[in-house]
XYZ file of C-alpha atoms in Angstrom:
761
model
C 87.260 20.493 -62.128
C 83.711 21.069 -63.302
C 82.796 21.552 -66.908
C 81.540 25.060 -67.530
C 78.311 25.381 -69.481
C 77.561 29.006 -68.774
C 79.221 30.453 -71.831
C 78.634 29.092 -75.354
C 81.443 28.767 -77.874
C 81.316 31.571 -80.478
C 82.038 30.607 -84.060
C 84.628 32.365 -86.205
C 83.508 34.629 -88.978
C 84.587 32.132 -91.617
C 82.462 29.401 -90.049
C 85.342 27.386 -88.580
C 85.781 26.889 -84.873
C 88.944 27.767 -83.101
C 91.224 24.886 -82.490
C 92.087 26.275 -79.084
C 89.583 26.595 -76.277
C 89.313 30.321 -75.786
C 86.726 33.050 -76.058
C 86.717 36.659 -76.978
C 86.092 37.660 -73.379
C 89.255 35.857 -72.316
C 87.428 33.749 -69.691
C 88.405 30.064 -69.614
C 85.699 27.572 -70.773
C 86.167 23.776 -70.698
C 84.655 21.575 -73.361
C 82.693 18.414 -72.471
C 83.781 16.718 -75.691
C 87.242 16.084 -74.396
C 88.333 14.080 -71.380
C 88.183 16.138 -68.210
C 89.442 15.630 -64.711
C 85.863 15.209 -63.453
C 85.206 12.340 -65.820
C 88.493 10.779 -64.895
C 87.495 11.078 -61.257
C 84.146 9.335 -61.856
C 85.872 6.638 -63.836
C 88.372 6.000 -61.065
C 85.589 5.804 -58.459
C 83.677 3.325 -60.595
C 86.714 1.096 -60.639
C 86.880 1.313 -56.853
C 83.294 -0.031 -56.540
C 82.951 -3.387 -58.337
C 79.508 -4.829 -59.092
C 79.913 -7.743 -56.678
C 81.410 -8.117 -53.230
C 82.984 -11.440 -52.302
C 82.734 -13.001 -48.841
C 84.617 -16.099 -47.788
C 82.967 -18.494 -45.375
C 84.658 -21.334 -43.580
C 83.443 -24.874 -44.170
C 82.960 -26.779 -40.893
C 85.348 -29.698 -40.752
C 87.520 -28.373 -43.610
C 89.712 -25.625 -42.167
C 91.758 -25.224 -45.341
C 88.788 -24.620 -47.608
C 86.406 -21.699 -47.895
C 83.213 -20.963 -49.775
C 83.115 -17.745 -51.737
C 79.699 -16.019 -51.661
C 78.955 -13.174 -54.081
C 76.647 -10.308 -53.162
C 75.705 -7.338 -55.274
C 77.475 -4.169 -54.167
C 74.933 -1.540 -52.974
C 77.469 1.303 -53.328
C 78.008 0.333 -56.950
C 74.251 0.328 -57.561
C 73.904 3.750 -56.003
C 76.849 5.109 -57.972
C 75.490 3.681 -61.215
C 72.009 5.169 -60.725
C 73.267 8.631 -59.754
C 75.741 8.904 -62.631
C 73.157 7.795 -65.196
C 70.059 9.629 -63.931
C 71.294 12.260 -61.509
C 71.460 12.302 -57.737
C 67.712 12.772 -57.040
C 66.270 10.748 -59.905
C 68.798 7.985 -59.495
C 68.158 7.591 -55.751
C 64.383 7.557 -56.304
C 64.655 5.004 -59.094
C 66.865 2.783 -56.977
C 64.361 2.813 -54.086
C 61.450 2.017 -56.398
C 63.394 -0.850 -57.958
C 64.211 -2.351 -54.563
C 60.564 -2.150 -53.473
C 59.481 -3.786 -56.704
C 61.940 -6.650 -56.217
C 60.692 -7.188 -52.655
C 57.059 -7.248 -53.813
C 57.935 -9.589 -56.671
C 59.650 -12.006 -54.290
C 56.618 -11.878 -51.985
C 54.311 -12.475 -54.958
C 56.335 -15.507 -56.055
C 56.260 -16.909 -52.528
C 52.479 -16.446 -52.312
C 51.893 -17.932 -55.746
C 54.131 -20.995 -55.450
C 54.918 -21.357 -51.760
C 51.440 -21.340 -50.187
C 48.318 -23.461 -50.464
C 46.382 -20.520 -51.882
C 48.367 -20.631 -55.170
C 47.276 -17.095 -56.042
C 49.056 -13.920 -57.067
C 48.503 -11.093 -54.567
C 46.140 -8.361 -55.670
C 47.241 -4.727 -55.723
C 44.023 -3.645 -53.933
C 43.842 -4.055 -50.133
C 40.021 -4.235 -50.022
C 38.112 -7.407 -50.782
C 36.432 -7.461 -54.194
C 32.625 -7.153 -54.235
C 30.522 -10.307 -53.881
C 26.964 -9.168 -54.638
C 25.021 -11.083 -57.321
C 21.383 -10.093 -56.555
C 19.577 -7.007 -57.795
C 17.818 -4.672 -55.409
C 14.327 -5.916 -56.300
C 15.329 -9.473 -55.338
C 16.910 -8.279 -52.103
C 13.576 -6.656 -51.286
C 11.756 -9.919 -52.025
C 14.135 -11.823 -49.738
C 13.538 -9.413 -46.862
C 9.758 -9.385 -47.364
C 9.650 -13.205 -47.463
C 11.566 -13.481 -44.202
C 9.392 -10.849 -42.500
C 6.148 -12.483 -43.663
C 7.378 -15.874 -42.375
C 7.990 -14.498 -38.880
C 11.771 -14.704 -39.219
C 12.333 -11.053 -38.317
C 11.006 -10.695 -34.736
C 13.264 -7.699 -34.163
C 12.634 -3.976 -34.062
C 15.891 -3.312 -35.851
C 15.848 -0.727 -38.563
C 15.395 -1.740 -42.197
C 18.262 -0.201 -44.220
C 17.405 2.699 -46.503
C 19.575 1.128 -49.198
C 16.931 -1.537 -49.833
C 14.491 1.243 -50.823
C 11.363 -0.519 -49.629
C 8.323 1.491 -50.721
C 5.780 -0.245 -48.503
C 5.879 -1.289 -44.884
C 5.894 -5.069 -44.559
C 3.522 -6.712 -42.083
C 5.420 -8.579 -39.389
C 3.520 -11.388 -37.585
C 6.390 -11.863 -35.110
C 6.077 -8.325 -33.698
C 3.212 -6.924 -31.628
C 1.560 -3.632 -32.635
C 3.024 -0.470 -31.180
C 1.487 2.834 -30.198
C 3.941 5.084 -32.001
C 3.542 5.818 -35.675
C 6.290 4.773 -38.015
C 8.713 7.458 -39.191
C 7.673 9.130 -42.413
C 10.186 9.241 -45.191
C 11.008 8.295 -48.693
C 11.497 4.596 -47.887
C 10.196 2.204 -45.235
C 12.647 1.654 -42.386
C 10.422 -0.370 -40.047
C 8.031 -3.293 -40.220
C 4.418 -3.246 -39.135
C 3.786 -5.467 -36.126
C 0.641 -7.588 -36.461
C 1.496 -10.315 -33.953
C 0.512 -11.182 -30.411
C 1.181 -9.180 -27.304
C 4.428 -9.930 -25.480
C 4.250 -10.790 -21.794
C 7.637 -10.398 -20.121
C 8.254 -12.849 -17.295
C 9.729 -12.594 -13.827
C 11.297 -16.041 -13.499
C 12.037 -17.390 -10.019
C 11.397 -20.633 -8.218
C 9.064 -20.923 -5.280
C 10.765 -20.666 -1.840
C 10.834 -24.413 -1.249
C 12.753 -25.031 -4.487
C 15.365 -22.302 -4.397
C 18.335 -24.671 -4.434
C 18.166 -24.889 -8.226
C 16.954 -22.482 -10.905
C 13.653 -23.208 -12.624
C 13.442 -24.601 -16.123
C 12.514 -21.991 -18.721
C 8.792 -21.656 -19.314
C 7.844 -23.927 -22.253
C 7.209 -21.784 -25.300
C 9.030 -18.769 -23.891
C 11.071 -16.532 -26.181
C 14.208 -14.462 -25.635
C 13.906 -10.874 -26.804
C 17.307 -10.496 -28.420
C 16.735 -6.782 -28.949
C 16.749 -6.363 -25.167
C 19.830 -8.575 -24.954
C 21.583 -6.340 -27.484
C 20.761 -3.279 -25.383
C 22.671 -4.763 -22.439
C 25.426 -6.696 -24.191
C 26.491 -4.929 -27.396
C 30.263 -4.408 -27.359
C 29.907 -1.595 -29.916
C 27.974 0.346 -27.266
C 30.769 -0.238 -24.705
C 28.845 -2.883 -22.776
C 30.824 -5.223 -20.517
C 30.667 -8.991 -20.707
C 30.422 -9.128 -16.916
C 27.319 -6.920 -16.872
C 25.776 -8.802 -19.784
C 26.112 -12.149 -17.977
C 24.438 -10.700 -14.888
C 21.448 -9.529 -16.934
C 21.260 -12.944 -18.630
C 21.206 -14.910 -15.386
C 18.907 -12.529 -13.481
C 16.395 -12.357 -16.330
C 16.331 -16.164 -16.595
C 16.227 -16.836 -12.848
C 19.632 -18.533 -12.876
C 20.563 -16.561 -9.747
C 17.672 -18.247 -7.954
C 18.207 -18.240 -4.193
C 21.414 -16.235 -4.593
C 20.094 -12.890 -5.759
C 21.769 -9.954 -4.091
C 20.467 -7.179 -6.331
C 17.727 -5.020 -4.873
C 15.243 -2.756 -6.598
C 13.079 -2.850 -9.672
C 14.691 -4.772 -12.534
C 12.030 -4.636 -15.241
C 14.573 -3.434 -17.775
C 16.509 -6.662 -17.244
C 13.591 -8.887 -18.231
C 14.223 -10.281 -21.683
C 12.165 -13.498 -21.722
C 8.545 -13.322 -22.801
C 5.614 -15.403 -23.971
C 3.189 -14.382 -26.673
C -0.426 -13.889 -25.659
C -2.813 -14.897 -28.477
C -5.369 -12.325 -29.646
C -3.746 -9.684 -27.440
C -5.969 -10.590 -24.480
C -5.390 -8.571 -21.341
C -4.013 -10.208 -18.238
C -1.782 -9.417 -15.294
C 1.794 -9.247 -16.540
C 5.180 -8.636 -15.020
C 6.130 -6.170 -17.730
C 4.957 -5.304 -21.205
C 6.415 -3.019 -23.795
C 2.936 -2.274 -25.062
C 0.084 -0.390 -23.383
C -3.131 -2.082 -22.344
C -4.995 -0.652 -25.312
C -2.805 -0.675 -28.380
C -4.384 1.355 -31.179
C -4.160 -0.239 -34.558
C -1.707 1.094 -37.060
C -4.197 1.548 -39.843
C -3.361 0.546 -43.341
C -0.918 3.357 -43.961
C 1.492 3.681 -46.836
C 4.674 5.667 -46.810
C 5.710 8.221 -49.388
C 6.608 6.520 -52.626
C 8.894 7.738 -55.365
C 8.097 8.046 -59.027
C 10.121 6.307 -61.659
C 12.606 8.947 -62.793
C 14.453 6.652 -65.154
C 17.428 6.209 -62.835
C 19.211 2.889 -62.377
C 17.175 0.802 -59.889
C 20.405 -0.855 -58.698
C 22.359 2.338 -58.141
C 24.392 2.154 -54.968
C 24.928 -1.600 -55.290
C 28.272 -2.967 -56.457
C 28.015 -6.172 -58.460
C 30.669 -8.848 -58.294
C 33.280 -8.371 -60.983
C 32.933 -10.722 -63.927
C 29.633 -12.217 -62.722
C 26.113 -11.729 -64.034
C 23.160 -10.770 -61.882
C 21.085 -13.692 -60.698
C 17.958 -14.189 -62.784
C 15.114 -12.000 -61.582
C 12.624 -12.428 -60.044
C 14.091 -14.797 -57.491
C 12.152 -18.056 -57.194
C 10.826 -18.307 -53.643
C 8.092 -20.515 -52.173
C 5.119 -19.083 -50.341
C 6.005 -17.579 -46.959
C 5.675 -19.890 -43.968
C 2.647 -19.310 -41.788
C 3.943 -17.934 -38.526
C 3.289 -20.112 -35.504
C 4.135 -18.750 -32.092
C 6.254 -20.953 -29.846
C 3.921 -20.065 -26.963
C 0.778 -21.526 -28.577
C 1.458 -25.249 -28.194
C 4.912 -25.862 -26.675
C 4.312 -29.617 -26.453
C 4.057 -29.913 -30.243
C 7.211 -29.804 -32.311
C 7.131 -27.427 -35.272
C 8.230 -29.224 -38.435
C 9.247 -25.919 -40.015
C 11.431 -25.054 -37.024
C 12.773 -28.358 -35.635
C 14.775 -28.335 -32.437
C 17.948 -30.004 -33.675
C 21.476 -29.268 -32.514
C 23.941 -30.109 -35.282
C 27.623 -30.804 -34.700
C 30.287 -31.845 -37.215
C 33.188 -34.159 -36.378
C 36.075 -35.611 -38.391
C 38.007 -38.745 -37.482
C 37.815 -41.035 -34.428
C 35.466 -40.119 -31.597
C 37.382 -38.482 -28.704
C 36.720 -36.738 -25.399
C 35.736 -33.504 -27.223
C 32.376 -34.602 -28.719
C 31.965 -36.758 -25.591
C 31.933 -33.690 -23.347
C 29.751 -31.724 -25.758
C 27.091 -34.444 -25.572
C 27.400 -34.691 -21.782
C 26.870 -30.940 -21.436
C 23.828 -31.234 -23.720
C 22.327 -33.895 -21.440
C 23.182 -31.879 -18.321
C 21.485 -28.661 -19.455
C 18.762 -29.278 -22.053
C 15.178 -30.342 -21.346
C 15.501 -33.870 -22.729
C 13.204 -35.559 -20.211
C 15.858 -38.098 -19.147
C 14.640 -37.834 -15.561
C 11.339 -39.438 -16.630
C 11.297 -43.228 -16.380
C 9.399 -44.998 -19.123
C 7.783 -43.420 -22.150
C 7.956 -39.690 -22.594
C 4.472 -38.176 -22.063
C 2.739 -36.843 -25.190
C 1.960 -33.532 -23.459
C 5.587 -32.908 -22.553
C 7.636 -30.134 -24.091
C 9.144 -30.558 -27.528
C 12.454 -32.210 -26.739
C 15.598 -31.050 -28.536
C 17.744 -33.582 -30.359
C 21.499 -33.795 -30.812
C 22.696 -34.841 -34.281
C 26.403 -35.577 -34.536
C 27.559 -35.660 -38.150
C 30.677 -37.805 -38.500
C 33.097 -37.689 -41.400
C 35.186 -40.793 -40.604
C 37.986 -40.045 -43.044
C 39.814 -36.935 -44.212
C 37.837 -33.942 -45.417
C 38.584 -34.905 -49.038
C 37.922 -38.638 -48.604
C 36.987 -41.034 -51.399
C 33.437 -42.437 -51.006
C 32.873 -45.904 -49.576
C 29.499 -47.710 -49.630
C 30.060 -49.365 -46.226
C 30.525 -46.096 -44.364
C 27.392 -46.319 -42.178
C 28.145 -49.879 -41.084
C 31.764 -49.000 -40.397
C 30.764 -45.902 -38.435
C 28.522 -47.813 -36.009
C 31.116 -50.551 -35.623
C 33.688 -47.948 -34.638
C 31.256 -46.201 -32.283
C 30.496 -49.469 -30.475
C 34.171 -50.192 -29.933
C 35.070 -46.622 -28.964
C 34.924 -46.090 -25.164
C 34.108 -42.389 -25.588
C 31.173 -42.997 -27.958
C 29.675 -46.340 -26.910
C 27.790 -44.988 -23.845
C 25.579 -42.833 -26.072
C 24.339 -45.904 -27.956
C 22.427 -46.912 -24.801
C 18.653 -47.180 -25.401
C 18.057 -44.429 -22.826
C 19.450 -41.895 -25.306
C 18.005 -43.267 -28.551
C 15.380 -40.526 -29.020
C 17.635 -37.556 -28.385
C 21.151 -38.483 -29.608
C 21.630 -39.470 -33.228
C 24.798 -40.276 -35.133
C 24.776 -39.343 -38.815
C 27.263 -40.092 -41.560
C 28.511 -37.079 -43.480
C 28.700 -37.396 -47.246
C 29.869 -34.258 -49.034
C 28.501 -35.230 -52.435
C 25.115 -36.278 -51.103
C 24.774 -33.140 -48.977
C 25.695 -30.761 -51.791
C 23.327 -32.509 -54.179
C 20.608 -32.094 -51.548
C 20.771 -28.298 -51.785
C 18.744 -27.149 -54.837
C 20.720 -23.931 -55.089
C 24.004 -25.847 -55.478
C 23.381 -29.272 -56.966
C 23.761 -28.324 -60.650
C 26.866 -26.148 -60.368
C 28.984 -26.996 -57.326
C 31.141 -29.521 -59.210
C 32.731 -26.725 -61.224
C 33.830 -24.875 -58.068
C 36.542 -25.350 -55.443
C 35.277 -27.110 -52.321
C 38.058 -25.919 -50.036
C 37.957 -22.131 -50.248
C 38.461 -20.199 -47.043
C 38.391 -16.432 -47.302
C 39.720 -16.600 -50.863
C 42.529 -19.041 -50.017
C 41.903 -22.096 -52.170
C 43.321 -25.445 -51.085
C 43.655 -27.803 -53.986
C 42.998 -31.543 -53.800
C 44.280 -34.220 -56.205
C 42.535 -34.255 -59.569
C 41.486 -37.890 -59.181
C 39.851 -37.027 -55.893
C 37.909 -34.153 -57.465
C 36.644 -36.477 -60.152
C 35.515 -39.063 -57.607
C 33.715 -36.445 -55.542
C 31.919 -35.204 -58.602
C 30.647 -38.568 -59.813
C 29.951 -40.740 -56.783
C 27.084 -40.535 -54.316
C 28.166 -43.208 -51.861
C 29.223 -42.503 -48.308
C 32.767 -41.426 -47.580
C 35.256 -43.199 -45.406
C 38.223 -44.288 -47.470
C 40.997 -41.656 -47.638
C 43.216 -41.257 -50.677
C 46.562 -42.965 -50.633
C 49.011 -41.160 -48.438
C 52.053 -39.637 -50.072
C 55.161 -38.045 -48.743
C 54.590 -34.450 -49.853
C 53.486 -31.840 -47.373
C 50.458 -30.913 -49.463
C 49.221 -34.512 -49.615
C 49.799 -34.833 -45.879
C 47.340 -31.961 -45.377
C 44.790 -33.725 -47.582
C 45.045 -36.963 -45.568
C 44.625 -35.515 -42.069
C 41.710 -36.742 -39.954
C 41.362 -34.261 -37.137
C 43.848 -31.952 -35.435
C 46.222 -33.953 -33.246
C 48.521 -31.026 -32.443
C 49.032 -27.390 -33.327
C 51.556 -28.355 -36.008
C 49.214 -30.924 -37.605
C 46.075 -28.789 -37.734
C 43.402 -30.271 -40.000
C 42.656 -27.144 -42.015
C 40.602 -28.890 -44.692
C 38.129 -30.304 -42.163
C 37.694 -26.833 -40.693
C 36.936 -25.417 -44.152
C 34.523 -28.279 -44.827
C 32.728 -27.595 -41.549
C 32.350 -23.920 -42.539
C 30.250 -25.104 -45.459
C 28.589 -28.020 -43.647
C 26.921 -25.823 -41.010
C 25.011 -23.831 -43.636
C 24.003 -26.971 -45.514
C 22.721 -28.753 -42.397
C 20.687 -25.800 -41.138
C 19.275 -25.061 -44.594
C 18.294 -28.674 -45.302
C 17.145 -29.814 -41.862
C 16.701 -26.662 -39.789
C 18.027 -26.180 -36.280
C 21.163 -24.733 -34.728
C 24.735 -25.655 -35.547
C 27.513 -25.603 -32.934
C 31.222 -26.216 -33.317
C 32.527 -29.351 -31.625
C 34.646 -27.255 -29.239
C 31.471 -25.962 -27.577
C 30.022 -26.767 -24.138
C 26.376 -26.109 -23.216
C 25.904 -23.998 -20.088
C 22.094 -23.583 -19.874
C 18.775 -24.508 -21.458
C 18.230 -22.995 -24.931
C 14.419 -23.008 -24.744
C 14.103 -19.222 -25.212
C 16.444 -19.220 -28.199
C 14.327 -21.842 -29.958
C 11.351 -19.503 -29.569
C 13.153 -16.713 -31.416
C 12.443 -17.579 -35.049
C 15.049 -15.252 -36.526
C 18.420 -16.442 -37.829
C 21.514 -15.557 -35.831
C 25.229 -16.079 -35.348
C 27.487 -14.162 -32.996
C 30.145 -11.480 -33.158
C 33.784 -12.085 -34.038
C 35.246 -10.625 -30.852
C 35.782 -6.867 -31.295
C 35.139 -6.950 -35.060
C 31.720 -6.330 -36.566
C 31.859 -9.669 -38.371
C 30.125 -13.009 -37.884
C 31.487 -16.007 -36.091
C 29.412 -19.011 -37.140
C 30.613 -21.313 -34.347
C 26.943 -20.967 -33.351
C 24.569 -20.609 -36.295
C 20.783 -20.634 -36.438
C 19.392 -20.678 -39.967
C 15.787 -21.537 -40.804
C 15.040 -24.486 -43.052
C 14.667 -23.711 -46.776
C 14.551 -19.990 -46.113
C 14.994 -17.096 -48.531
C 18.064 -16.029 -46.559
C 19.559 -19.482 -47.041
C 18.895 -19.315 -50.778
C 20.609 -15.932 -50.945
C 23.661 -17.210 -49.043
C 24.084 -20.350 -51.144
C 23.715 -18.641 -54.508
C 26.078 -15.866 -53.441
C 28.639 -18.345 -52.123
C 28.378 -20.351 -55.343
C 29.209 -17.295 -57.431
C 32.135 -16.606 -55.074
C 33.723 -20.028 -55.514
C 32.034 -21.731 -52.530
C 33.541 -19.469 -49.865
C 31.692 -19.947 -46.548
C 34.285 -18.425 -44.239
C 32.538 -16.320 -41.565
C 34.360 -13.178 -42.662
C 33.200 -13.691 -46.234
C 29.628 -14.400 -45.135
C 29.770 -11.090 -43.272
C 30.631 -9.426 -46.560
C 27.749 -11.174 -48.352
C 25.112 -9.796 -45.972
C 26.708 -6.370 -45.599
C 26.891 -5.661 -49.324
C 23.293 -6.836 -49.727
C 22.134 -4.782 -46.701
C 20.615 -7.932 -45.172
C 22.622 -8.075 -41.942
C 19.425 -7.703 -39.949
C 18.156 -11.060 -41.233
C 21.204 -12.833 -39.750
C 21.409 -11.199 -36.359
C 24.918 -10.743 -34.998
C 24.573 -11.441 -31.287
C 27.183 -10.400 -28.698
C 29.858 -13.005 -28.123
C 29.119 -12.848 -24.392
C 26.213 -15.260 -24.995
C 28.334 -18.056 -26.498
C 31.999 -17.065 -26.188
C 32.333 -15.032 -23.001
C 36.143 -15.212 -22.750
C 36.966 -14.052 -26.278
C 37.152 -10.297 -25.720
C 39.184 -10.750 -22.557
C 41.723 -13.000 -24.290
C 42.287 -10.170 -26.783
C 43.127 -7.661 -24.031
C 39.728 -6.020 -23.730
C 37.797 -5.287 -20.518
C 40.587 -6.452 -18.207
C 39.536 -3.804 -15.711
C 36.144 -5.549 -15.233
C 36.435 -9.153 -16.462
C 33.797 -11.869 -16.024
C 34.190 -14.977 -13.884
C 36.392 -16.878 -14.582
C 39.116 -14.533 -15.779
C 40.888 -16.157 -18.739
C 43.668 -14.224 -20.459
C 44.028 -17.009 -23.051
C 41.906 -19.989 -24.038
C 44.463 -22.521 -22.847
C 43.721 -21.545 -19.250
C 40.497 -23.520 -19.504
C 42.681 -26.635 -19.659
C 45.635 -25.326 -17.626
C 44.174 -23.007 -15.011
C 46.896 -20.813 -13.416
C 47.857 -21.903 -9.924
C 46.820 -18.517 -8.527
C 43.250 -19.157 -9.730
C 43.148 -22.949 -9.381
C 41.091 -22.884 -6.186
C 38.080 -21.421 -8.011
C 37.008 -24.438 -10.111
C 36.483 -26.781 -7.154
C 35.042 -24.086 -4.874
C 32.601 -22.593 -7.392
C 31.897 -25.541 -9.667
C 29.526 -25.337 -12.619
C 27.642 -22.368 -11.101
C 30.798 -20.241 -11.200
C 31.638 -20.776 -14.856
C 30.364 -17.856 -16.978
C 26.973 -18.121 -15.304
C 24.303 -16.720 -17.614
C 25.983 -17.607 -20.931
C 24.300 -20.176 -23.165
C 27.537 -21.952 -24.080
C 31.314 -21.765 -23.897
C 33.649 -22.010 -26.888
C 37.170 -23.160 -25.957
C 38.627 -22.545 -29.462
C 40.284 -25.747 -30.637
C 42.908 -27.371 -28.367
C 41.677 -30.740 -29.630
C 44.885 -32.374 -28.469
C 44.630 -31.366 -24.789
C 42.694 -33.760 -22.523
C 39.948 -32.392 -20.299
C 41.048 -34.547 -17.375
C 44.713 -35.654 -17.596
C 44.490 -37.663 -14.372
C 41.353 -39.557 -15.412
C 41.408 -39.402 -19.182
C 38.648 -41.950 -19.684
C 34.818 -41.965 -19.614
C 33.923 -42.239 -15.928
C 30.199 -43.033 -16.171
C 29.741 -45.783 -13.597
C 29.205 -49.552 -13.685
C 26.734 -49.532 -16.610
C 29.519 -48.406 -18.896
C 32.424 -50.105 -17.121
C 33.622 -51.999 -20.188
C 34.414 -48.831 -22.098
C 36.159 -47.421 -19.060
C 38.382 -50.515 -18.767
C 39.358 -50.263 -22.429
C 40.277 -46.598 -22.090
C 42.249 -47.185 -18.887
C 44.190 -50.043 -20.415
C 45.086 -47.974 -23.470
C 46.146 -45.062 -21.263
C 48.470 -47.224 -19.163
C 50.128 -48.629 -22.255
C 50.497 -45.301 -24.013
C 51.764 -42.933 -21.293
C 52.050 -44.548 -17.851
C 53.603 -41.548 -16.096
C 52.386 -38.513 -18.002
C 51.847 -35.252 -16.060
C 53.444 -36.885 -13.025
C 50.293 -38.935 -12.443
C 50.347 -42.515 -11.260
C 47.764 -44.784 -12.864
C 46.507 -47.999 -11.336
C 48.783 -50.939 -12.190
C 45.853 -53.260 -12.843
C 42.150 -53.033 -13.539
C 41.326 -54.510 -10.123
C 43.327 -51.900 -8.206
C 41.169 -49.097 -6.855
C 41.903 -45.446 -7.506
C 43.506 -43.464 -4.721
C 42.921 -39.801 -4.090
C 46.688 -39.379 -3.687
C 47.075 -40.268 -7.359
C 44.820 -37.409 -8.455
C 46.056 -33.956 -9.336
C 46.061 -31.560 -6.411
C 44.800 -28.568 -8.400
C 41.960 -29.317 -10.785
C 41.488 -27.171 -13.871
C 38.148 -25.835 -15.096
C 37.988 -28.430 -17.888
C 38.533 -31.254 -15.383
C 35.897 -29.998 -12.949
C 33.213 -29.600 -15.635
C 33.884 -33.067 -17.047
C 33.573 -34.685 -13.625
C 30.365 -32.770 -12.839
C 28.711 -33.892 -16.081
C 29.803 -37.486 -15.500
C 28.449 -37.545 -11.957
C 25.012 -36.619 -13.338
C 25.064 -39.589 -15.736
C 26.144 -41.860 -12.870
C 23.086 -40.679 -10.941
C 25.112 -39.144 -8.101
C 23.892 -35.557 -8.471
C 21.097 -33.697 -10.279
C 21.590 -31.612 -13.368
C 21.735 -27.815 -13.256
C 17.934 -27.635 -12.806
C 17.731 -30.142 -9.942
C 16.546 -33.138 -12.013
C 17.958 -36.564 -11.134
C 18.711 -39.258 -13.688
C 17.507 -42.560 -12.243
C 18.492 -45.768 -13.947
């Protein structure tokens, strides 16, 4: 029965209440002060729902014993909340409490159960990272433009609020006038005329494509027009434009008609002299701009940094930013035989642990594709092209290794005894392949923007996830300047096991710290020495001559996302952009993850200075592996990166039939995304470079026989004297196997490289 509250109790005239529950209107009213049937009913139900529910579980092996497990009773919780707070409020409060408990458990797991050791933030968006004022961002852009590091016609963001148009020596003048507005959104071209080339070999040499013209430059604006995924461009179509414009389809061209719009390689003509050209974006008589100035704004007292969001808890960097004088622009087309000290042609690669088949194949692909002059016997001629160099930076121990003064000596001793590395110590390669020891302390101290403050930061920060290292190790890294090879003592904990890893030997033992260290190393190497950095899981597919001519910095796109992937990174030596990146990363706890670097440039409105190229140029399979463009895929068609090593049987005829020419033809490189533990050639997992390097081959064969004599169903020779039989080889060869064998046959002198040049010993 429900308690009635509709009728109040009237008092008697003498001020005393009636002892009986009755009213003058004779209607029954029930008082809440006494025990009612409703309350008795609730009380009886509460006794039916205890706070805990008991479950009995059998103990294996002990049939007579059981384990009693207590769980909180959800019906009791619901009953308690509804009786105390009402049906609606109680249910809502119960739901909120459950969600809070779930979040709290997740927070505890993230704080104490992960390497990040951080409480989760309540905000889904990343916190701001900007530490430079707008006036310094303008100075950075103007320095890069004046140095010829912005050879693009991309728009200058309005948010920088440039009042004057900057003169750009890397752009030719144009006929059209710049758009008028409150702020400058373009640069003023003052450079040489661009002559776009039609590259093809003469009829008697059509078997192989021609080498790029020395001093030629790739117009990456044109490349973006044909390859930008944001504009719904297909990787397949992009690769066709890349190979046709570079003459890589030489002797096999099936396209007909005028293809001027596909020409993206040019040379710069000094003094804008007129000559017969294949195509030019400029008219024969380009009128001068005139020294115009755009509309400027008066100082209205508003905040000059309005619209910029500063990093929380950090101060602005001291203004004005200290920058050297801009570099005098020197066109790559002026004297291609002379190397430019401000823009050296160095390929950097970072490697941790023992030398394996992965850097081995990267170096072989470099020799097979780049203009190194190996086909020339004797001294390299002084009037030859500026030859690129390959610098392999080796960190012999774990990423957080303790320094050792004998590291250089130990490194070369290990390289000489390593069958995969020893061939590249041959005198024939001494001018183009260099092995360097990596020393974290020495490298960080060599960066002026970092040397005084990096010791107070975390070295292993990846996208905000901080991986701690032992305190003794931090102290050693902060005080020593010797070279690093000796790892810290191994311990049994999982965290210390991560610290002591030297390379990724399987998916379960991934060397995360070395990956984080390489994220930082690539920026340091390019900033200190200049050049282009490539990840060690990269294979060269063509000459990079035209990319060296483009003086702007670049990385490439992270698949479908408008973020950077720095697996390929070009950053000019000692540039203003490099200074901005290092100081910003320092204030953000040394975070060099590509996603975070994308945030640095986006918040500063400097994305144009680090051009984000389409991944089709360096990573042609990435979009397809993420279920994009399956209706028109490129060749080969990989649905996952592992198919490079394990090509499906339905497609396994393609590698042998098409060879190197059928592997993403037109791309500059291929990125196979890790898989360090999978061999390129399971049947012949040794360096097969001919009799000059037979000793290393014998060592590798002997180790392979002892380690896994019957792996992959392959029979290996029982002795070193026994010859190989074709019956012992795999019937279907994967793409990785075919490319390795092609590169090795060039070093053996059995076939020319991709440009028809023979290596003669």
